[in-house]
CSV table of C-alpha atoms in Angstrom, one decimal:
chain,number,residue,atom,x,y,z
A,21,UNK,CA,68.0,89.4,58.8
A,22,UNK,CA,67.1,85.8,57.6
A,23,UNK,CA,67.8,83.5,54.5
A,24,UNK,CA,68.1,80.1,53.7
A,25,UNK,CA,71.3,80.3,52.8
A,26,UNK,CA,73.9,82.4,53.5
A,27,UNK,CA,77.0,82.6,50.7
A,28,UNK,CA,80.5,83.8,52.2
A,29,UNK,CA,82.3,84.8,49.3
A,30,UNK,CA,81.4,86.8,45.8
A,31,UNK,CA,83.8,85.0,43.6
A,32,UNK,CA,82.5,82.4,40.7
A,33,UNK,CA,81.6,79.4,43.3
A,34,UNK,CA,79.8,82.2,45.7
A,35,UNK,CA,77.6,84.0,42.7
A,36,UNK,CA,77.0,80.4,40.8
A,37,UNK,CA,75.5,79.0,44.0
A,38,UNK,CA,73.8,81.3,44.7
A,39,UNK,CA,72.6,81.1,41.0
A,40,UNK,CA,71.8,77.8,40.7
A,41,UNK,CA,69.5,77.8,44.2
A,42,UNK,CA,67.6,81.4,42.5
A,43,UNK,CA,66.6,79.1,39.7
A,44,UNK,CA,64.8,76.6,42.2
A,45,UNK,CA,63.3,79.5,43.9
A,46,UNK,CA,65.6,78.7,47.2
A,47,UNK,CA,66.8,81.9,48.9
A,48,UNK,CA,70.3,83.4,49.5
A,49,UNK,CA,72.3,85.9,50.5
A,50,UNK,CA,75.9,86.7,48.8
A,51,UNK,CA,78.6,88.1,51.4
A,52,UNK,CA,81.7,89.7,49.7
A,53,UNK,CA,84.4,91.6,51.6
A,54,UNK,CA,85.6,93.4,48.2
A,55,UNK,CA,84.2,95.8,46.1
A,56,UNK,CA,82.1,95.3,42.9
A,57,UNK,CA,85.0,96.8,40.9
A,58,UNK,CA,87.7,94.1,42.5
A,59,UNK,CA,85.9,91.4,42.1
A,60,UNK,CA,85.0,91.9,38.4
A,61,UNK,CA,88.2,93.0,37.3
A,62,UNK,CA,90.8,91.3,39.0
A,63,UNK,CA,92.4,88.4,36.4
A,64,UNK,CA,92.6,84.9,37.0
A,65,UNK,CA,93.0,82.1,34.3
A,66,UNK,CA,89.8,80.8,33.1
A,67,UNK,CA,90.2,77.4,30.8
A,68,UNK,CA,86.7,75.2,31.5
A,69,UNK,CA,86.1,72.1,31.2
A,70,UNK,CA,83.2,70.5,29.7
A,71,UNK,CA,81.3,69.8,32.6
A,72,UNK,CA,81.7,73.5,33.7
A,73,UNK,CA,80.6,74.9,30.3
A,74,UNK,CA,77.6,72.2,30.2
A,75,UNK,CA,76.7,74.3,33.6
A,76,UNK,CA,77.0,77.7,32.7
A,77,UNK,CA,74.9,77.2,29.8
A,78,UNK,CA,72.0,75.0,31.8
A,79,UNK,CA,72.0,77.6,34.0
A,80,UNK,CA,71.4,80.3,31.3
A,81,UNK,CA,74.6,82.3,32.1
A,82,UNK,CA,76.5,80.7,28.7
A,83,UNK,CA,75.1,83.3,26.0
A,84,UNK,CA,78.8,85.7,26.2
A,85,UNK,CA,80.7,82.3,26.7
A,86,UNK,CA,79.2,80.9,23.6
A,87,UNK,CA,79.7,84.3,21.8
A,88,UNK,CA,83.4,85.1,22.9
A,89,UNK,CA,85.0,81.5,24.7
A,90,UNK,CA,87.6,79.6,22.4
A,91,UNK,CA,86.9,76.3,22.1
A,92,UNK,CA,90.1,74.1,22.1
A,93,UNK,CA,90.1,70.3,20.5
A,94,UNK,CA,93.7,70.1,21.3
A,95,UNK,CA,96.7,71.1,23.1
A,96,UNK,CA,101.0,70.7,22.1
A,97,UNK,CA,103.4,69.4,24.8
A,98,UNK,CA,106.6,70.6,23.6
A,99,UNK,CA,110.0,69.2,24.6
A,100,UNK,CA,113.4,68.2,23.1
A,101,UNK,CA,112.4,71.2,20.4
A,102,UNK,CA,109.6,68.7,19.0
A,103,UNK,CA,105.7,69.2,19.3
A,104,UNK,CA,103.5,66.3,20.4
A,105,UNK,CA,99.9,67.3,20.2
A,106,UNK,CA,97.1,65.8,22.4
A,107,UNK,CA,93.8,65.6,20.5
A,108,UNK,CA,91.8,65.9,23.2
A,109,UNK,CA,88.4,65.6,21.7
A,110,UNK,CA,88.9,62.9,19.2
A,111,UNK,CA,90.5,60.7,22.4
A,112,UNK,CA,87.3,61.7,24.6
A,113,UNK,CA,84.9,63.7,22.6
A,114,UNK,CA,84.7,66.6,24.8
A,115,UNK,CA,86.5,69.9,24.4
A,116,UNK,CA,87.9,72.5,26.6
A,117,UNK,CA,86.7,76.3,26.1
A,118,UNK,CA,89.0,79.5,27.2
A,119,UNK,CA,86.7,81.7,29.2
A,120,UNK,CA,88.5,84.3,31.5
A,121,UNK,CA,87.2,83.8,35.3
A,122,UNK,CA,86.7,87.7,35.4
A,123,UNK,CA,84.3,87.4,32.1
A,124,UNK,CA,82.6,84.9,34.3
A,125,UNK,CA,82.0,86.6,37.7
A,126,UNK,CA,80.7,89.6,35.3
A,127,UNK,CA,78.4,87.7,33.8
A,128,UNK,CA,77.0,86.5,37.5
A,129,UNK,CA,77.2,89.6,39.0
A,130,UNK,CA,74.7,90.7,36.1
A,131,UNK,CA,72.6,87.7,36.0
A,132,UNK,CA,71.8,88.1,39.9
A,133,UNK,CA,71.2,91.7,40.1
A,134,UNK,CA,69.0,91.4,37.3
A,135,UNK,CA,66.8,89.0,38.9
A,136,UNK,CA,66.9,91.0,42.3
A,137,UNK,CA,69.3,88.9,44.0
A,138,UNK,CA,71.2,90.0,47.6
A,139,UNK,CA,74.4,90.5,46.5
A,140,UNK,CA,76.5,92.9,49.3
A,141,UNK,CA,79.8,93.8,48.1
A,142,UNK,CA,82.2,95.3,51.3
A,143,UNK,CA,80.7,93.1,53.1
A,144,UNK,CA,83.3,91.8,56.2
A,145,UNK,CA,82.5,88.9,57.8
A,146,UNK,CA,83.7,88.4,61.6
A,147,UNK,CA,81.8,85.0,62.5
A,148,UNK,CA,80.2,82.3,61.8
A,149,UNK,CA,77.8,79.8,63.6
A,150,UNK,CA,78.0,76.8,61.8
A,151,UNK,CA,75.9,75.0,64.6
A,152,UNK,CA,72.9,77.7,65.0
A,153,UNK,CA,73.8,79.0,61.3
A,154,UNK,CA,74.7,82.3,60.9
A,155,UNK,CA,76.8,84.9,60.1
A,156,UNK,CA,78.2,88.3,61.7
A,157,UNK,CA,79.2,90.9,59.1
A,158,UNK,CA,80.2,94.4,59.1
A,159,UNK,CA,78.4,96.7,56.3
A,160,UNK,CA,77.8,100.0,55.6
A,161,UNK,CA,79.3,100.8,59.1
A,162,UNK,CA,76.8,98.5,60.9
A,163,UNK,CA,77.5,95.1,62.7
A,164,UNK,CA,74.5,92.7,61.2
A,165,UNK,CA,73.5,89.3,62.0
A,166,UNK,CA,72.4,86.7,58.9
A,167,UNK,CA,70.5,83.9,60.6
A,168,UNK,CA,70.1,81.3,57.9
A,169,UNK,CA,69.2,77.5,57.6
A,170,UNK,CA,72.9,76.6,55.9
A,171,UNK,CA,76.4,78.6,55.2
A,172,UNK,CA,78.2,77.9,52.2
A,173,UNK,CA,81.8,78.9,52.4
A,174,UNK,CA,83.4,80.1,49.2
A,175,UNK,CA,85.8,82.6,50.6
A,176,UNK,CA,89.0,81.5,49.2
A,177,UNK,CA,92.1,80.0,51.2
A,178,UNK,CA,92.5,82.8,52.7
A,179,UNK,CA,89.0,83.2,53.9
A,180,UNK,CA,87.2,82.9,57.5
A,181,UNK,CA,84.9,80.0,56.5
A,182,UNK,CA,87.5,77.2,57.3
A,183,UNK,CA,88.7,78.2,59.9
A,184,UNK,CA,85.4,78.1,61.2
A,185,UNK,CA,85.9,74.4,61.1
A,186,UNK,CA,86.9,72.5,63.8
A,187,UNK,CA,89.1,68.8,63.6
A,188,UNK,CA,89.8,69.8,60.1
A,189,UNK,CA,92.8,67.4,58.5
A,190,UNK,CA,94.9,69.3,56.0
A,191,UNK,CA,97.3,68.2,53.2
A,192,UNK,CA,100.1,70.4,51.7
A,193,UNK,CA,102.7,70.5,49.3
A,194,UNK,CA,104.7,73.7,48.9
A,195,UNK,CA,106.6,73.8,45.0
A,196,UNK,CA,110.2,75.1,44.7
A,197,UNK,CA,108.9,77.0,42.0
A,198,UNK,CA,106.4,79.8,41.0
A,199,UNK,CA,104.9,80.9,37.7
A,200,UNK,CA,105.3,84.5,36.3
A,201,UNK,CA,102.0,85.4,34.5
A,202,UNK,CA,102.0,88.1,31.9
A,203,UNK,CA,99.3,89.2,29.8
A,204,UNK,CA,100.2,90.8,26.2
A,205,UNK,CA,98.5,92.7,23.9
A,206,UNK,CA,99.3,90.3,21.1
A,207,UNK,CA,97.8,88.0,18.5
A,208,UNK,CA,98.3,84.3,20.2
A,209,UNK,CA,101.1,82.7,18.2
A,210,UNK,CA,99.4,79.5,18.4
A,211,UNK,CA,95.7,78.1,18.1
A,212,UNK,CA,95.8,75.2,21.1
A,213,UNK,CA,97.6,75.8,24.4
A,214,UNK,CA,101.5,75.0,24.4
A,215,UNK,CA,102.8,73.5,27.4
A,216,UNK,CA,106.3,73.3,27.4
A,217,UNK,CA,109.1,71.6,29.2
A,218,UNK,CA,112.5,73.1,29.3
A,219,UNK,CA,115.7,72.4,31.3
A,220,UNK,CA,115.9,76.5,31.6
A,221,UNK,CA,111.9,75.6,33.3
A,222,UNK,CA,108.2,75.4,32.2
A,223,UNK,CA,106.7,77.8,30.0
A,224,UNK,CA,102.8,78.1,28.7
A,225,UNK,CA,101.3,79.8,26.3
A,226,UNK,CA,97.6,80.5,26.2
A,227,UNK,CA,95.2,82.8,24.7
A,228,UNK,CA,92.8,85.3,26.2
A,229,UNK,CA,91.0,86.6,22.8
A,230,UNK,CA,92.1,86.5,19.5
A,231,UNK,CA,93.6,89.5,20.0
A,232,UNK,CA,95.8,89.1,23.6
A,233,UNK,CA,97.7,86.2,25.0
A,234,UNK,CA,98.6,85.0,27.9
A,235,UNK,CA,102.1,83.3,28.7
A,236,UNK,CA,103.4,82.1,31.7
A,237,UNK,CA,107.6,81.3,32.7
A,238,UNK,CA,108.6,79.1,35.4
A,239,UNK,CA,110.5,81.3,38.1
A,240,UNK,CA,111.6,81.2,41.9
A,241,UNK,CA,109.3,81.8,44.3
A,242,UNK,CA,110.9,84.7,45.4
A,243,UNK,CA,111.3,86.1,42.1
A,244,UNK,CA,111.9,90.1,42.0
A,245,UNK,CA,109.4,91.3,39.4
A,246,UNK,CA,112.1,94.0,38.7
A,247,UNK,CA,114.8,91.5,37.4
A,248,UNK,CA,112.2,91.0,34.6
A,249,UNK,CA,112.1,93.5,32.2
A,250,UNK,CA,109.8,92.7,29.0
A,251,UNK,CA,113.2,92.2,26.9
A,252,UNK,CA,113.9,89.7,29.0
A,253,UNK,CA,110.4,87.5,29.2
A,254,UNK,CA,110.0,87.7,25.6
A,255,UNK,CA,113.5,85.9,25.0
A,256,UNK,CA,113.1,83.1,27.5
A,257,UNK,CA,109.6,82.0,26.3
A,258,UNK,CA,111.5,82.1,22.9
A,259,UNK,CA,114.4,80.0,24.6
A,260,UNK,CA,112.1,77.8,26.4
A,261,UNK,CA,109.0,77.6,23.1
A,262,UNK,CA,112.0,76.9,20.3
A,263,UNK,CA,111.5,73.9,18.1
A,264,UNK,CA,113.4,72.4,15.8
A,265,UNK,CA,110.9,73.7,12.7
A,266,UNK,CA,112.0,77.4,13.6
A,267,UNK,CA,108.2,78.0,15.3
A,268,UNK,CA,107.9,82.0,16.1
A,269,UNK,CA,106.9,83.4,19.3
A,270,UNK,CA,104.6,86.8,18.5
A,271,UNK,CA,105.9,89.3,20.9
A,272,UNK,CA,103.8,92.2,21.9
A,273,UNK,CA,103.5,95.0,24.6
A,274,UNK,CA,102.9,93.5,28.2
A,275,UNK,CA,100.3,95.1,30.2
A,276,UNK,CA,100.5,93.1,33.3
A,277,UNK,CA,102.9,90.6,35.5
A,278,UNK,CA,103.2,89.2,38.4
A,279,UNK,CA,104.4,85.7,40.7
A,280,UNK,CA,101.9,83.7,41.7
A,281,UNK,CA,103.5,80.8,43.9
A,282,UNK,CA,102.5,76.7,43.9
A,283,UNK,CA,100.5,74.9,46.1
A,284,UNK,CA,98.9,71.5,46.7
A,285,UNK,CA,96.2,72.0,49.4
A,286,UNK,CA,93.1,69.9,50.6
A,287,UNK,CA,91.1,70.6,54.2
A,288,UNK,CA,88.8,67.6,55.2
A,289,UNK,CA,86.2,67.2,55.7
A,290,UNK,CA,84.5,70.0,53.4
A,291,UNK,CA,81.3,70.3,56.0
A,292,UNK,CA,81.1,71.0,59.7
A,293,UNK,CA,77.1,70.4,60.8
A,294,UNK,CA,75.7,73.5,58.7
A,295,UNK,CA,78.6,75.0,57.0
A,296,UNK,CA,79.6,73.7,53.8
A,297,UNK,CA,83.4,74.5,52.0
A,298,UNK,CA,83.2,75.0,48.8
A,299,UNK,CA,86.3,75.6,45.9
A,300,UNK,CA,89.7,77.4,47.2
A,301,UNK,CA,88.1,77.3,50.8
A,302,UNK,CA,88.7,73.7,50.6
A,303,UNK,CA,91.3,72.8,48.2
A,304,UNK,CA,94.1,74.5,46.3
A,305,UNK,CA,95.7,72.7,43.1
A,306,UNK,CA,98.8,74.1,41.3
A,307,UNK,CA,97.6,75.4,37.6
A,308,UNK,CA,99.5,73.5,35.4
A,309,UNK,CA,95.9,71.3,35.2
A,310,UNK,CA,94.0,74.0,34.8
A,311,UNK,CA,91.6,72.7,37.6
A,312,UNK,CA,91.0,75.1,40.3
A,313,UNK,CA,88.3,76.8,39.0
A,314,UNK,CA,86.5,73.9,37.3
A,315,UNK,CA,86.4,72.4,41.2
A,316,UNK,CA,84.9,75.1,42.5
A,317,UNK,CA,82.3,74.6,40.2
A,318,UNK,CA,81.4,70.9,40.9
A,319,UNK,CA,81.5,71.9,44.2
A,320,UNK,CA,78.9,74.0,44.2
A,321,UNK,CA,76.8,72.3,41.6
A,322,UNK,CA,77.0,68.9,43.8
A,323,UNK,CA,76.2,71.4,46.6
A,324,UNK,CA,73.1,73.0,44.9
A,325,UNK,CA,71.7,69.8,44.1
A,326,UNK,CA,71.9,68.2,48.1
A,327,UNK,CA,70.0,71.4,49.0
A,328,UNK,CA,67.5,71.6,46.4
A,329,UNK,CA,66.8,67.8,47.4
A,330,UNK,CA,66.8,69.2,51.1
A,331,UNK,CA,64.0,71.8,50.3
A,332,UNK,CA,62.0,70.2,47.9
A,333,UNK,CA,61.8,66.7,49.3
A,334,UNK,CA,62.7,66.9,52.7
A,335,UNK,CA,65.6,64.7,52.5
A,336,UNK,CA,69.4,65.5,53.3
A,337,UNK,CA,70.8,62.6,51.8
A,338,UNK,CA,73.0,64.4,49.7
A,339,UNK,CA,73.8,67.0,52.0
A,340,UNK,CA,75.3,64.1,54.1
A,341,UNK,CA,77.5,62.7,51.0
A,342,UNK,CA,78.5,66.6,50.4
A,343,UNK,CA,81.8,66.1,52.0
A,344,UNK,CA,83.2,63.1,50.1
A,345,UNK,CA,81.6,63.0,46.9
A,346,UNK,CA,83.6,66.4,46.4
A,347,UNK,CA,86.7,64.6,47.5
A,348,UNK,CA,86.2,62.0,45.4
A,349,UNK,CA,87.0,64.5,42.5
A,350,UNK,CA,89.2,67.1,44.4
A,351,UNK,CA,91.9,64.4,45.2
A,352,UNK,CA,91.5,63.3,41.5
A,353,UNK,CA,92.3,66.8,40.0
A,354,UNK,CA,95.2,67.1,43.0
A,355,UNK,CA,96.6,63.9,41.8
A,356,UNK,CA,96.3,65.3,37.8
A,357,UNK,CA,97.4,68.7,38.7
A,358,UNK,CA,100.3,67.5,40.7
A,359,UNK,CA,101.0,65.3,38.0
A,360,UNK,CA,101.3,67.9,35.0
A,361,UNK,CA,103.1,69.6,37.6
A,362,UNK,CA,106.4,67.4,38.1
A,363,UNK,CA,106.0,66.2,34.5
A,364,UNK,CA,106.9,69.8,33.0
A,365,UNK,CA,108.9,71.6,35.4
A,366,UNK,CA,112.6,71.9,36.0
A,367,UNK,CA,113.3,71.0,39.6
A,368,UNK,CA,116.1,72.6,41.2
A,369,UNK,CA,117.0,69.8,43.4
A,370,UNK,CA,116.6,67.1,40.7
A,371,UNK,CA,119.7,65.0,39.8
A,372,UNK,CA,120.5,63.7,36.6
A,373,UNK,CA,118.6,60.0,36.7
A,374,UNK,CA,115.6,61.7,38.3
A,375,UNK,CA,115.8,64.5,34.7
A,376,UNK,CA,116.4,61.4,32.6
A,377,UNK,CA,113.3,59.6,34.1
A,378,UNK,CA,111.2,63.0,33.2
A,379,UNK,CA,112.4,62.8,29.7
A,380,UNK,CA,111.4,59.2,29.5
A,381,UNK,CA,107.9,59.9,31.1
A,382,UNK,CA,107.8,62.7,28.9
A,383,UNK,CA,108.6,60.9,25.6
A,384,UNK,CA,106.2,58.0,26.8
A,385,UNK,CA,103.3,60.7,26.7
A,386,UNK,CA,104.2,62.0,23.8
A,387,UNK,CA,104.3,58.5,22.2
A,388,UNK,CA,101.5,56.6,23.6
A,389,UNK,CA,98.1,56.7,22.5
A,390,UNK,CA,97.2,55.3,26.3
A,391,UNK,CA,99.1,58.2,28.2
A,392,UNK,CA,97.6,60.5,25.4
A,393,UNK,CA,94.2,59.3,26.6
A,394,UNK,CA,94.5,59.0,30.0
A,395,UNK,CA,96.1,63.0,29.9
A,396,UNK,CA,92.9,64.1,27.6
A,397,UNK,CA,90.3,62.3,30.0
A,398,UNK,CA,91.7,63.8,32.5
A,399,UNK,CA,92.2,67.3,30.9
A,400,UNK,CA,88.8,68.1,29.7
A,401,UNK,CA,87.3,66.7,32.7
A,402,UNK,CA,86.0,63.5,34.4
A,403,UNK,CA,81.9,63.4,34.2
A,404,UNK,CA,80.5,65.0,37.7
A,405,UNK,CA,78.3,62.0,38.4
């Protein structure tokens, strides 16, 4: 087997990739480990930035965004049972959209099979050669060999792609807290996303449709799912959403929960001779900036364009940058991720002054039309160039 490029990893940054080279008539090859039905269905956040919006619809994969994404000009931080809203498109004229990531790999799972692409689903890769590029997978009960001219690895963290990377430098920060995620089958109480910061711990409230919401409580990371019954999630985001107006909380039946623990991660560098990392391969953020997927995104765009310069023109000038132009932004959304992070959340070990400098920094935000600026830039995305 032969292709140009060989894609480990199905997810968003794997399928847009391998979008994005289709339209510039550059061949590829998707490599997933899961199943079609996995991949589509399992549920991840999905709030997009500008620049990843602007993609999706370049590309010609925007037509169900456009028809079902929210589009948000704002978002509340809430604290000290007062509201402080950040008009995030009057401070930078852009907007963020909420788009669930499944909705997203659906739509490129479509798009590529439609225009005959080579998408193998339980698809187990064993090895790569990132030197004579290629990849060893096992499919269908058969050991097969990709020989290709680049890999792109978009396998996740947990993946085999980075590992497949020798010398790398990594850079970790492990959170003394985790989030428990719950979706409800509820009309969102509110039109913009609340972020909230509590003494009891962060709280978030987002939506998913117009009809279900998604909410999110600050836990331990070793948080028993069983010591949260629904009673008991619905009255601590009351506790932790309560203002001094009397604002209602909607409650609703909950149809899924679970812990998802906090990391800060970044491998460098993102390329080893002809293998490429690309999103959660490379870089983990904590949600609270709602960045993780919008990386992987960049990452692959910014990777699309060095190789479509590489084919077209002969020139791997880009391909050469790859590795720190991506930085560049990664350690920008770390910084703003990590950020958001230790702005709203309760930390066990904090003292008093280092709770009374969070409600300072947190009443400076709310206050300031800089910090408010600064957080919306930020927020909705910084330009890819």
């Amino acid at each position: 087997m032969r292709t140009q490029v060989a894609i480990v990893g199905g997810g968003p940054a794997g399928l847009l990739l391998s979008h994005l080279l289709h339209r510039q008539g550059i061949a590829s090859v998707v490599l997933e480990s899961r199943d079609r039905a996995y991949v589509e269905h399992r549920q991840r956040a999905g709030m997009l930035e500008q620049g990843t919006t602007d993609v999706l619809r370049e590309s010609g994969v925007g037509e169900r965004l456009d028809r079902e994404g929210l589009v948000h000009h704002g978002l509340e931080l809430r604290f000290g049972g007062a509201s402080h809203r950040i008009p995030l498109t009057d401070l930078t004229g852009r907007t963020v959209t909420v788009y669930a990531q499944t909705e997203i790999v659906k739509d490129l799972v479509a798009r590529r099979l439609a225009d005959g692409g080579d998408v193998r689903f339980e698809a187990e890769v064993v090895e790569i050669d990132p030197i004579a590029p290629s990849v060893t997978f096992r499919h269908e009960g058969a050991v097969r060999t990709l020989e290709c001219d680049y890999v792109a690895g978009c396998d996740g963290f947990h993946g085999v792609s980075r590992p497949a990377v020798p010398g790398l430098r990594t850079f970790e920060r492990e959170y003394s807290f985790a989030w428990l995620g719950v979706l409800a089958d509820v009309a969102p109480s509110t039109d913009e996303l609340i972020y909230a910061g509590h003494e009891r711990g962060f709280a978030l409230h987002s939506l998913r449709s117009p009809k279900v919401s998604r909410l999110y409580l600050q836990v331990a990371p070793d948080e028993d799912l069983a010591a949260w019954p629904d009673e008991r999630i619905w009255s601590e985001l009351a506790a932790r959403f309560a203002t001094d107006d009397g604002w209602k909380l909607h409650e609703g039946p909950i149809t899924d929960k679970a812990v998802t623990p906090m990391r800060s991660f970044v491998a460098e560098p993102m390329r080893h001779d002809r293998l490429f990392l690309a999103g959660d391969a490379a870089h983990i953020v904590p949600p609270t900036g709602a960045k993780g997927l919008n990386l992987a995104v960049s990452d692959v765009t910014i990777l699309a364009r060095a190789l479509i310069e590489r084919y077209e023109l002969g020139s791997e000038t880009l391909l050469d940058g790859y590795s720190a132009t991506c930085l560049r932004r990664v350690w920008r959304a770390e910084h703003f991720s990590y950020w958001m992070t230790t702005l709203l959340h309760a930390d066990p070990a904090a003292d008093d002054f280092a709770r009374r400098l969070q409600r300072s920094h947190l009443d400076y935000v709310g206050g300031s039309v800089a910090a408010k600026t600064s957080l919306a830039e930020n927020y909705v995305g910084l330009p890819l160039e």
